[in-house]
Every structure is written in C-alpha cells, then in structure tokens.
Amino acid sequence: MLEKLKQEVYEANMQLPKLKLVTFTWGNVSGIDREKGLFVIKPSGVDYDKLKPSDMVVVDLDGKIVEGELNPSSDTPTHAILYRQFPEIGGIVHTHSPWAVSFAQAGMAIPACGTTHADTFYGPVPVTPQLSKEQIADDYEGNTGRVIVDTFKKHELDTDAVPGVLVQDHGPFTWGATPDKAVYNAKVLEVVAEMAYHTMQLSGHLSPSVPQYLLDKHYYRKHGNNAYYGQSNPKSMTHEHVL
Amino acid sequence: MLEKLKQEVYEANMQLPKLKLVTFTWGNVSGIDREKGLFVIKPSGVDYDKLKPSDMVVVDLDGKIVEGELNPSSDTPTHAILYRQFPEIGGIVHTHSPWAVSFAQAGMAIPACGTTHADTFYGPVPVTPQLSKEQIADDYEGNTGRVIVDTFKKHELDTDAVPGVLVQDHGPFTWGATPDKAVYNAKVLEVVAEMAYHTMQLSGHLSPSVPQYLLDKHYYRKHGNNAYYGQSNPKSMTHEHVL
Amino acid sequence: MLEKLKQEVYEANMQLPKLKLVTFTWGNVSGIDREKGLFVIKPSGVDYDKLKPSDMVVVDLDGKIVEGELNPSSDTPTHAILYRQFPEIGGIVHTHSPWAVSFAQAGMAIPACGTTHADTFYGPVPVTPQLSKEQIADDYEGNTGRVIVDTFKKHELDTDAVPGVLVQDHGPFTWGATPDKAVYNAKVLEVVAEMAYHTMQLSGHLSPSVPQYLLDKHYYRKHGNNAYYGQSNPKSMTHEHVL
Amino acid sequence: MLEKLKQEVYEANMQLPKLKLVTFTWGNVSGIDREKGLFVIKPSGVDYDKLKPSDMVVVDLDGKIVEGELNPSSDTPTHAILYRQFPEIGGIVHTHSPWAVSFAQAGMAIPACGTTHADTFYGPVPVTPQLSKEQIADDYEGNTGRVIVDTFKKHELDTDAVPGVLVQDHGPFTWGATPDKAVYNAKVLEVVAEMAYHTMQLSGHLSPSVPQYLLDKHYYRKHGNNAYYGQSNPKSMTHEHVL
C-alpha cells in the first residue's frame, strides 16, 4: 500500500546523508497521505546504505503500525502529533545536523540575519522551552510534538511561513508541503544556523536581524501569489521591472 | 545566438558547486558580449545537475529577455545595472557562500589581512549600506545594483583592483574580465573571508590589515605591466632577482 | 590464529578514515578475545590504504607480541591496561580527531549539552589529569592507561555508561562491546565535541548541560532492558505509547 | 636531467590538493639534489590537474633556470635561500592552507598545545617579524627566505626539530629530508593550527602549551636513536616496556 508515497519518503530519506545532514542513522523523514489519514516513515536505526523503499513503515495518526515489518522511527509519535495539529503540512524531517543542534543546545532561536534566511523562513526559527521532568517521563516523543505545537501557538506562528523549529536540548524538526520540501527546509535551516553563528561572533555575540521590509521582500519573492523566483511563476520580474 | 558565450557562462555556472560556493540553486553567473550589448545569464531556480548550455538566457542591458524559454535569474536586474555602470567588466557572479554572507550579515567589510587577500583584492572588500525601505519596495534587484555602484563611487574604488563587494544583509557579488575570472574571484573572496574571520578571532575581534607596501607588492606581483606570477609574463623574476 | 577477530579489527580500523577521524596513520583500533586472553591491534605507522587483515598483530595482556611480523601500535600498552582493568570491554579506539583533541588540549571535559550526547554518553566525557614527569619518563603508554583507569575510579564512572575519555594534552580513547561499537563511540564523541564547542561559544563560554531526567531518558531509550530505539528491541514504543 | 627527482617533486606537489592544502594553484613543492647543487620546483600558476612531471623546472642555488620551458614558482628565490642556509633539508613546501594562514595573519606563533603537535614540532611553530618596506621593495621573495633564516637564528631553532615556520601576513613554509616529508609536515602544521585555534578559544584566548617533558617524550618517541613509533625501528617498545 501507498507504494508511491513510500518511494517518495525513501528518496527524501536518502537525501539526508547526501546533504550532510545526518551522522549514522540520526535522522528521519516521513510523508502523509491526508485522504487515507496514514503516514509513511523511516524504520528506526537502519543504516542509510541498507535502506529500501519497502522498508518504509505505514502508521496511522495515533502512531500505530498499519503495515511494515520493522519498527518505525522512535520519533514517530512526534511526527503523528505534528500531522494532527498542523493540517497543512505533507512531510516532516528530523535530524541532528550540527549547527542547528548547537543553537538548540544553547536554547537560542536562530535569528533572521539575512536574505538567505528570509528566502525560506519568515522570521527567526523558534526554540521550544525545555520539556519538564513529567513531560519526559511519560510519552516523551508525543510531548516533544506537543511542545512544538504550543510554541507555534504561543508565538502565533504560521507553519507555512516558518517551516521549522528547534526542540531545546535536542535538535531541529522541519516540514513542508511534501517530504522533499521538508528536506529542503532542513538543509536551509542548517545553512542559516551556520551563517548566523558566524555573524553573531563577528558582531560581538549580538543577534543582528534584517529589517522587516527586507524580510518581507525576500520571503514574498519566493512565496505566494506575487512570487517571481524560479520557473513556475509566469511573470518574470525582468518583464515588469524595466530598469 | 551567442553560442560560444552561452557555453562559457554555462561552464562558469557549473564551477560554483564544484568550488563549494553554492547550496541548491543559490548562485548565478553571467557573461556579456559588449559589442552586441547583450548578456547571457543562468535561468532562475534550475538545479545545477539539470542545467544545459542551451538553458542560458540572453537578455539586453535593460534586463529584457532577447532569447530563451526560461525565466532568467531573479538577480538579472542587478547584473544589468553592473554591466551598464562598470563598462570594463565581462562577467558577474552572485552566490550565498557562507563566510562571505556572514560578513555581509554583520555589515562588515572583509579586511585585507594578508597576502592571500592582496593577491586578488587591492584593499578591503567593501560592504554596501543597507537598502532603504523604498529601495526594497520598488525595483529591489535594480537598486541592489545601484547601491553597489554608489559604494564604489563613494569610496573611489576601481572595479578592476577590487573585483567584488558584499551587499549588506545579503551576500557577495564578484566580477572579472570573463565569467571564469569572476568565478575565480568569488572563490578567493570566500577563502579570504574565512581566513579573516579566524584572524580576527585570534586577534581579539580586531581587524588586522597588511601594511600598504605589502598590499602593493602582492597585488602588482600578479596584475599590470610588472606582474611576474604565472606563465603569461615573459620575464621570470628568477632571471631578474639574482640572489 | 584469531582470523575472524583480525578481520573484524581490520574492518574497524578501515572505518576511521571513512568517518574522517584520522589524519595519516594517527589512530588505532584493537579487539580482544577474552577466552584466550589475547587482543589484536593495528600495526604502528602503517598507511590505511596499505593495511591488510593479515597485518594485524596479536598480543597478550602484558602487551607482548604473540603473532605478527610488524610492530604493534605504539599505544599497545595503553590498550593492554584498559583490557585488564575494564573487563567488560571488547574493543578500543584511539584517534587524534580534531574536536576531541581540542577539548583534551584545553583540559576540559565535554559537557553533556544535549540529547545527541545523552544517546551515547551518560554524562560528561571526562578528561584525565596531566601525566606527571615521572609517569611520562617511565612506561609512558602504560601510565596513559593507568591515568584513564584512575579517572574512572575517582569519579565512580561506569565504562559501559561512559564509553570514552579524553587524555589531557593528548586525545580521545573510546571503547565498546566490540571493535565496531568502539569506532561508533569514537565518531559520536567527535560529533558531540564539535556541537558542545559551538554551544559553549553561543552561550558565552559557559558549559550548558541537559537536565538529569533528559539524560536518563535518552540514555535509557537506547540502552538496557527498556530500550526501544532500533530494530533489536521487540517492543516498539509506538505500540506502548498510544497518543 | 634529474628525472627521478622531478617525478618525486611532481608527486609531492600532487599531494597538496589531495590533502586539501591548496586552493587553485596556491602552493608549491621543491626538492634538491645536494650533490649537483640543483633543485626542482613546480612551475608558476599551473593548474594541478594539468601538471606533468616534465613541467618541473630545474634551477640552481642562485634561483636561475637550468632546465625547463616554464617559469618556476614565483617563490623560487625563497626556496633557494632556504636550501643555501639550511643545508640539512631536502624538500620545501609553501601553501596558503587556511588555519596556518590565520595564525600568520594574526602574527601569532602556533603554540605546542598537545601531543599531536609534539609528535612533529618540538616547540611552537614560530612566526617571522613583518618584512619592512625596504625588504619588500627589493628582492621580496629572497628577503622572505632571509627573514625565515633570521627567525631561526635569533631563537636558536633547529630546522630538524621545528620543520616549519609562518611568514607573518603571508603563510606557512615547511621542509623535511625529502619533498614527501615536507608535505607531511605541511599537513601536520595545518592540523595542529586548527586544533590550537579551538583550544585557545575554549581556554579564553590563552595559549596553553604542553609541559616540556611531554614535548620531549612525544618528539623523541618518533625521532632520533630512541624512537619506537612505526616499523623502521627495530626495537618495539612492547618488548621493552613490560607492563
């Protein structure tokens, strides 16, 4: 079942080592079929070079296995919560990519320091509060999802405009309309974390951030009805903006 | 039309991932035919591993498409302004290479800390002022080019001696006599940014810079009538400078 | 003799350059046959691309050569002491991986900054005291092993829960149930050292560490009777933790 | 002439990009035939992937071309001075490797922070004073060699025990008994510079250094009559140092 989605999720998982986002097996990608209410996720602890599309595990939105002979990723309950609470997302990625983890461990959001950030994230990438002793003791992975959802609610963030988060002391989760786009966002998050780190060191440990109007410009240059980056937008800005 | 230039621009674009200067599609190279007043540029948002020489877009100096089925790079108006205002340049490169972006985001010029820098850049690589809200709202990419030109005018910089700039909050643009040389300068700028960052950290956040006479020596060892580096200069210094 | 173990130790050694843990020949892996009281170790100073399984040297627990035509690693006495004093370990790795060495040279333990660390190391990776002049002058490599053992005794550390150490001014040693697991731990140690460094810089040179209950959760998620990460544990947590 | 030495120097040059010590053409290796009083050096500004053994240039100890159709490296006069003043060396390497250059640009010696350093460099890697305006104006490359020689004389350094130096504002030169060993030392210098940088940042910008007796132990473990590292020393320490 869901053979096409399994292939898609498999290929998205295989992008993680190519993009240097994972060490060993420390990452997972999932993708959802919203009509069926099922999602497909990488099995737990399987080496990337042994992974096959048929290893992908199908689970329902309670995180229970529907099809597959392997245990799904131990982070499956986090994915399940996110799919339930963020109805517009189609794919989720979790990694331990080192620059993003460094910010998560420091308990710091990644500031929007420039246009590379603004092209993908409309504002800082938030960091969740630490999970409490109780949240960790019982249903830890589910509570990891809940603390992400709470962070987005509290700060009134749009999951489309800010397609990622840092779980404090842990690491990044990103998402997107498809598993492939979630992987793209995972890479962008790692790259902007690296750039932000060096920007902050150059600036004497401050967190410089771009003006709001530059954030607007770059984000909407690539997203929404007036986007003009890439090939999918019929209006090239070079036709509009005569010099 | 311009088949030779398209091939040259295509090959220069393909150097960017090889030199580790781009993530995904975040970079573009163009090259100009000064006689025809037309330039050739990478299409917007196309993966490097799918790029073909025939995908290159031909545009005029107003940034309008003359030939090509794909949208040109969204940075095309910036390239157009630079070609119009800097008549001696033959190729332009824009990337989001991480060390150069870190300085751009910090709003800091790259100081000339040593001979590696002086071999290519005769003085610091300048950073532009931030664009104003108005400059961003209307013809953003054109104004990106204008703020570069204004920076060079204000500081009375020679585009030949300083073949690159950082656009504040954004990233580097470099240029050269050919697209290939512009790519070379893009790589040098990234390397000297990395070295300058670590030099500054070692020096306690100061910006050490080389003495003027060492800057002169290294720059003119490789450039101008008395250059003696490489194979194109008939006089080897080993014949002149008997020990 | 010990052909299977030689092959295993050979393959574990060959992982070191693949995992970017060694420069030149600066690393070695050994593995022990506890029943025979013999261990197998890489020969000293042999290039990885010339290494063969039959080059592996068999030594006894006094560090004396039992079989093999090449000199064993100069660190052999350190391995011998560790095998004698830590009866539960089956493989040992020594490298000069750069992030771990940086902490060793600074004389600093690697703090447990997050879950990536907690998944493998149940607490900080300790650093030994400096060896004294006398410890260096006579039986230096043996004393390197003894200072490791003393550090674990003094801090009452469990070698299973903390499978590695930094020898001050020198570098990391890791171990595990098998040579392969010791190599895994060597890579994790390097990755968490890199992340801890950047976390500490972001946090203003402090050493942030995870709460004890998060350390517990992540360590025991992967280790012991209640582990549920990976495929070898019959109970998938997704069956237990209904959301 | 000198076909064997040309091949050796060619292969040593080709190691530089493999060891990630050069960008573009920014590095050169030479090797000397002491009996003939001639040395062989890389031509100036030739790409590594186009380099052939027959491109190597033969020059005398005044730096004059004896054989070869290409211009020799522009740093040839520096090599010539070093061969004349350091009679025990057989090969020289110059690179712009980024960590070593960062220390050179900061005008700081690389402190001996640990055993990785001590295994190859018996003490800090010194940095020369800046060249004066006069030293740069006339015979710059020759004076680069002279300032290295003066630095070694002033600090009474042994070129065998400290096989490298940083030229201030410029970068590293290393040497060795053969071109191949000089390349080895160039890589070690880069690796220990990287480790020293991070050690210093962890230690609050101090320059920690190993105790003298540890420096002695590690240096003489690999060098001189009592060395016992590797395969070329008949006495394995595992036979001597019974635990």
Short mmCIF file of N, CA, C and O in Angstrom, two decimals, chain D residues 11-24 48-49:
data_model
loop_
_atom_site.label_atom_id
_atom_site.label_comp_id
_atom_site.label_asym_id
_atom_site.label_seq_id
_atom_site.Cartn_x
_atom_site.Cartn_y
_atom_site.Cartn_z
N GLU D 11 55.06 14.29 -7.67
CA GLU D 11 54.12 13.55 -6.82
C GLU D 11 53.86 14.28 -5.50
O GLU D 11 52.73 14.28 -5.00
N ALA D 12 54.88 14.90 -4.97
CA ALA D 12 54.70 15.67 -3.74
C ALA D 12 53.76 16.86 -3.99
O ALA D 12 52.88 17.15 -3.17
N ASN D 13 53.93 17.53 -5.12
CA ASN D 13 53.00 18.63 -5.46
C ASN D 13 51.57 18.13 -5.57
O ASN D 13 50.65 18.80 -5.10
N MET D 14 51.40 16.96 -6.18
CA MET D 14 50.04 16.43 -6.38
C MET D 14 49.38 16.02 -5.06
O MET D 14 48.17 15.88 -4.98
N GLN D 15 50.19 15.82 -4.00
CA GLN D 15 49.62 15.54 -2.69
C GLN D 15 48.90 16.76 -2.12
O GLN D 15 47.98 16.62 -1.31
N LEU D 16 49.31 17.95 -2.49
CA LEU D 16 48.74 19.16 -1.86
C LEU D 16 47.23 19.28 -2.04
O LEU D 16 46.51 19.46 -1.05
N PRO D 17 46.70 19.16 -3.28
CA PRO D 17 45.23 19.20 -3.37
C PRO D 17 44.56 18.01 -2.69
O PRO D 17 43.50 18.16 -2.09
N LYS D 18 45.19 16.84 -2.76
CA LYS D 18 44.58 15.66 -2.10
C LYS D 18 44.46 15.87 -0.60
O LYS D 18 43.51 15.41 0.03
N LEU D 19 45.43 16.52 -0.01
CA LEU D 19 45.42 16.77 1.44
C LEU D 19 44.67 18.07 1.78
O LEU D 19 44.71 18.51 2.93
N LYS D 20 44.02 18.66 0.78
CA LYS D 20 43.22 19.88 0.96
C LYS D 20 44.06 21.03 1.52
O LYS D 20 43.59 21.81 2.36
N LEU D 21 45.28 21.13 1.02
CA LEU D 21 46.17 22.21 1.49
C LEU D 21 46.22 23.39 0.53
O LEU D 21 46.76 24.43 0.89
N VAL D 22 45.66 23.24 -0.68
CA VAL D 22 45.72 24.35 -1.62
C VAL D 22 44.36 24.65 -2.26
O VAL D 22 43.54 23.76 -2.44
N THR D 23 44.17 25.92 -2.55
CA THR D 23 43.08 26.41 -3.39
C THR D 23 43.73 26.84 -4.71
O THR D 23 44.80 27.44 -4.68
N PHE D 24 43.10 26.51 -5.81
CA PHE D 24 43.66 26.84 -7.13
C PHE D 24 45.14 26.41 -7.20
O PHE D 24 45.42 25.24 -6.94
N TYR D 48 46.86 22.17 -10.99
CA TYR D 48 47.33 20.85 -10.57
C TYR D 48 46.85 19.74 -11.50
O TYR D 48 47.55 18.77 -11.74
N ASP D 49 45.64 19.87 -12.06
CA ASP D 49 45.16 18.78 -12.90
C ASP D 49 45.76 18.80 -14.30
O ASP D 49 45.49 17.91 -15.10
#
